[in-house]
Amino acid sequence: MSVAESYRPEAAEASVLLGGASHDLPIRRGTLGPDVIDIATLYQDTGHFTYDPGFTSTASCESKITFIDGDKGVLLYRGYPIDQLAERGEFMETCYLLLYGELPSREQYQDFRKLIVMHTMVHEQMARFYTSFRRDAHPMAVMVGVVGALSAFYHDSLDIHDPEQRKMASVRMIAKMPTIAAMAYKYSIGQPFIYPKNDLGYSANFLNMCFAVPCEEYKVDPVLARAMDRIFILHADHEQNASTSTVRLAGSSGANPFACISAGIACLWGPAHGGANEAALTMLQEIGSVDRIPEYIKRAKDRNDPFRLMGFGHRVYKNYDPRARIMQKTCHEVLDAVGHGNDPILQVALELERIALNDDYFIEKKLYPNIDFYSGITLKALGFPTDMFTVLFAIARTVGWIAQWKEMIEDPLQRIGRPRQLYTGATERSYMPIEAR
Ligand code: SDX
């Protein structure tokens, strides 16, 4: 099957030539990025499926939320460049923007923050969930379980067809994720849970719930709170990545929003995705010193060695991940603030990046540092253990998941997602009794 493109100004179409017959497929043009060939009628017209494992050339939906230009290293949230939002905005403002499509007015922003603040506590009975986990359970295992269980407590925000219930579920998810995450951390270190404080900002409140203890006053360092807020902005959304696609697919069946977010958390956990920040720091610690870098670069280039440079490469970015630049800057700020400005791990990271960016293998394959390369060092300097890194990613990405889920539910053309396959298994055969096998 070959696809020949015949562009006609009035109506761009692609023609599929198959078995001597030509089938026209409309080409749709977005506001930014590649055009798409609409193949919705391909199977009924030609009896053929398309085949694209990993979806390297497949657009799964239409969206107005986030745009990425992988070749230019551009990331826009509702049209606003990520560096402007991260440098000049706040995470709560980015949440409003992703959910509603516009930056809030002062009054809208005040109302939104007040709404979120009023939902930061979790049902008191949820605290009992944690005691059912081993103390050494990975916090992502706890997050998958506890977030999914929210649907057992908040029955008044499960009807996805009721806009008000959708809004309440969205607010509760965004408001409660830091609380649930902080409780998972406290439980893992055997300390009592710290309740949210309504007079603190979103990120400062999260740091307080993680690092305060009941027996003394805890003052959140504003430099660290600002860094946390910026890290949340950087991780908030990223188009149709694996976990967002998981949330969309789960939501397309009509599953309640808490269950969909729990599915997204499960997918994010993977080391090829959100788990890469944890894996990247572990890798840097394993390398340990600058003189051992060449050995690991050699392994990363060896196709027979499963080792990959964690925090490097990206399905979409074939240029520097714009978030990685801001994360590197934030990393230096945090390390300076906590007095680890010359952390040997940072020196290893900087030298590894320098070597890799000048190595033909990485240049040819367009492998650049991604957001996870520097985030691990930064989060460790903020005081988090490695196994909490992906949990922090999940807190930030919750607003992206919710915004994408909301967009899908509100799309009148939305249907249950149900991909087909290329079947290469056994053809039909008859059952053989065990005596005859
Ligand atoms: C995130 O999708 C998103 O937007 C995700 C994310 C988000 O915000 O949601 O941006 C967050 O997940 C960032 C990515 C974090 N993952 C890692 O850092 C893990 C290490 N990176 C790789 O596993 C890989 O680069 C992926 C998974 C990120 C991308 O995989 P692809 O697009 O399927 O690319 P690939 O694995 O086919 O790699 C292409 C080539 C291969 O070599 P060849 O088979 O062509 O010879 O590049 C090589 C790979 O072997 N390669 C690497 C490499 N990444 C790819 N070689 C060494 N080290 C690496 N890190």
Coordinates of C-alpha atoms in Angstrom, one line a residue, residues 168-356:
M168 CA -15.6 18.8 41.7
A169 CA -13.6 15.7 40.8
S170 CA -11.0 17.8 39.1
V171 CA -10.7 20.2 42.0
R172 CA -10.5 17.3 44.5
M173 CA -7.8 15.5 42.5
I174 CA -5.6 18.6 42.2
A175 CA -6.1 19.7 45.8
K176 CA -5.6 16.2 47.4
M177 CA -2.7 14.8 45.5
P178 CA -0.1 16.7 47.6
T179 CA -1.8 15.6 50.8
I180 CA -2.0 11.9 49.7
A181 CA 1.7 12.1 48.5
A182 CA 2.9 13.7 51.7
M183 CA 1.0 11.1 53.7
A184 CA 2.7 8.3 51.7
Y185 CA 6.1 9.9 52.5
K186 CA 5.4 10.4 56.2
Y187 CA 4.1 6.8 56.5
S188 CA 7.3 5.5 54.8
I189 CA 9.5 7.2 57.4
G190 CA 7.3 6.4 60.4
Q191 CA 6.3 10.0 61.2
P192 CA 2.8 11.3 61.9
F193 CA 0.8 12.8 59.1
I194 CA 0.8 16.6 58.9
Y195 CA -2.4 18.3 57.9
P196 CA -2.6 20.8 55.1
K197 CA -2.3 24.5 56.2
N198 CA -4.7 26.8 54.3
D199 CA -2.5 29.8 54.8
L200 CA 0.3 28.3 52.7
G201 CA 0.6 28.3 49.0
Y202 CA 0.2 25.0 47.1
S203 CA 3.9 24.1 46.9
A204 CA 4.9 25.5 50.3
N205 CA 2.0 23.5 51.8
F206 CA 3.3 20.3 50.2
L207 CA 6.8 20.9 51.6
N208 CA 5.3 21.6 55.0
M209 CA 3.2 18.4 55.0
C210 CA 6.4 16.5 54.0
F211 CA 9.0 18.0 56.3
A212 CA 7.2 19.6 59.3
V213 CA 6.9 17.6 62.5
P214 CA 4.3 18.2 65.3
C215 CA 6.9 18.9 68.0
E216 CA 8.4 22.1 66.5
E217 CA 7.6 25.0 64.2
Y218 CA 8.7 24.4 60.6
K219 CA 9.5 27.3 58.3
V220 CA 9.3 26.6 54.6
D221 CA 12.3 28.1 52.8
P222 CA 10.8 30.4 50.1
V223 CA 13.6 29.6 47.7
L224 CA 12.8 25.9 47.9
A225 CA 9.0 26.5 47.7
R226 CA 9.5 28.6 44.6
A227 CA 11.7 25.8 43.1
M228 CA 9.1 23.2 43.9
D229 CA 6.4 25.4 42.3
R230 CA 8.5 25.7 39.2
I231 CA 9.2 22.0 39.1
F232 CA 5.4 21.4 39.2
I233 CA 4.9 23.8 36.3
L234 CA 7.5 22.0 34.2
H235 CA 5.9 18.6 34.8
A236 CA 2.2 19.7 34.5
D237 CA 1.4 18.5 31.0
H238 CA 3.1 17.1 27.9
E239 CA 0.6 16.4 25.1
Q240 CA -0.3 12.7 24.5
N241 CA 2.5 11.0 26.5
A242 CA 2.1 7.4 27.7
S243 CA 0.4 8.2 31.0
T244 CA -1.9 10.9 29.5
S245 CA -2.9 8.4 26.8
T246 CA -3.6 5.9 29.6
V247 CA -5.9 8.4 31.3
R248 CA -7.7 9.2 28.1
L249 CA -8.2 5.5 27.2
A250 CA -9.4 4.7 30.7
G251 CA -11.7 7.7 30.6
S252 CA -13.1 6.8 27.2
S253 CA -14.8 3.7 28.8
G254 CA -16.7 6.1 31.2
A255 CA -14.5 5.1 34.2
N256 CA -14.7 7.6 37.1
P257 CA -12.0 10.3 37.1
F258 CA -10.2 9.0 40.2
A259 CA -9.8 5.5 38.6
C260 CA -8.5 7.2 35.5
I261 CA -5.9 9.2 37.4
S262 CA -4.9 6.0 39.3
A263 CA -4.3 4.3 35.9
G264 CA -2.2 7.3 34.8
I265 CA -0.1 7.0 38.0
A266 CA 0.5 3.3 37.3
C267 CA 1.7 4.1 33.8
L268 CA 3.9 7.1 34.9
W269 CA 5.7 4.7 37.3
G270 CA 7.6 3.0 34.4
P271 CA 11.4 3.8 34.2
A272 CA 11.0 4.7 30.5
H273 CA 8.5 7.4 31.5
G274 CA 8.0 9.1 34.8
G275 CA 10.3 6.7 36.7
A276 CA 13.2 8.0 34.7
N277 CA 14.0 10.8 37.3
E278 CA 14.5 8.1 40.0
A279 CA 16.5 5.9 37.5
A280 CA 18.6 8.9 36.4
L281 CA 19.7 9.8 39.9
T282 CA 20.4 6.1 40.6
M283 CA 22.5 6.0 37.4
L284 CA 24.5 9.1 38.3
Q285 CA 25.1 7.7 41.8
E286 CA 26.2 4.4 40.2
I287 CA 28.6 6.2 37.9
G288 CA 29.8 8.0 41.0
S289 CA 32.7 10.0 39.6
V290 CA 33.7 11.8 36.4
D291 CA 36.4 9.3 35.5
R292 CA 33.9 6.5 35.2
I293 CA 31.7 8.3 32.6
P294 CA 33.4 6.9 29.5
E295 CA 32.6 3.3 30.6
Y296 CA 28.9 4.2 30.9
I297 CA 28.8 6.1 27.6
K298 CA 30.3 3.0 26.0
R299 CA 27.6 0.8 27.5
A300 CA 24.8 3.2 26.5
K301 CA 26.0 3.0 22.9
D302 CA 26.3 -0.9 22.9
R303 CA 23.1 -2.3 21.3
N304 CA 23.8 -5.6 23.1
D305 CA 23.8 -3.8 26.5
P306 CA 20.3 -2.9 27.8
F307 CA 21.8 0.0 29.7
R308 CA 20.5 3.4 28.6
L309 CA 21.5 6.8 29.8
M310 CA 18.5 7.6 32.0
G311 CA 17.3 11.1 31.6
F312 CA 18.5 11.1 28.0
G313 CA 16.4 10.8 24.8
H314 CA 12.8 11.4 24.1
R315 CA 10.2 10.2 21.7
V316 CA 9.3 13.7 20.6
Y317 CA 12.2 16.0 21.5
K318 CA 15.0 15.6 18.9
N319 CA 16.5 18.7 20.4
Y320 CA 17.2 19.9 24.0
D321 CA 14.0 19.4 26.1
P322 CA 13.1 23.0 27.0
R323 CA 12.2 21.8 30.5
A324 CA 15.6 20.4 31.0
R325 CA 17.3 23.8 30.6
I326 CA 15.0 25.3 33.3
M327 CA 15.4 22.3 35.5
Q328 CA 19.2 22.6 35.3
K329 CA 18.9 26.3 36.3
T330 CA 16.6 25.3 39.2
C331 CA 19.0 22.6 40.2
H332 CA 21.8 25.1 40.6
E333 CA 19.5 27.4 42.6
V334 CA 18.4 24.7 45.0
L335 CA 21.9 23.2 45.5
D336 CA 23.2 26.7 46.3
A337 CA 20.2 27.3 48.7
V338 CA 20.9 24.1 50.6
G339 CA 24.7 24.5 50.5
H340 CA 25.4 21.6 48.1
G341 CA 26.6 23.8 45.3
N342 CA 29.5 21.5 44.5
D343 CA 27.6 18.2 44.9
P344 CA 29.8 15.6 43.2
I345 CA 26.7 14.1 41.6
L346 CA 26.0 17.4 39.9
Q347 CA 29.5 17.5 38.6
V348 CA 29.0 14.0 37.2
A349 CA 25.8 15.1 35.5
L350 CA 27.3 18.2 34.0
E351 CA 30.3 16.3 32.6
L352 CA 28.1 13.4 31.4
E353 CA 25.9 15.9 29.6
R354 CA 29.0 17.6 28.1
I355 CA 30.5 14.4 26.8
A356 CA 27.2 12.9 25.5

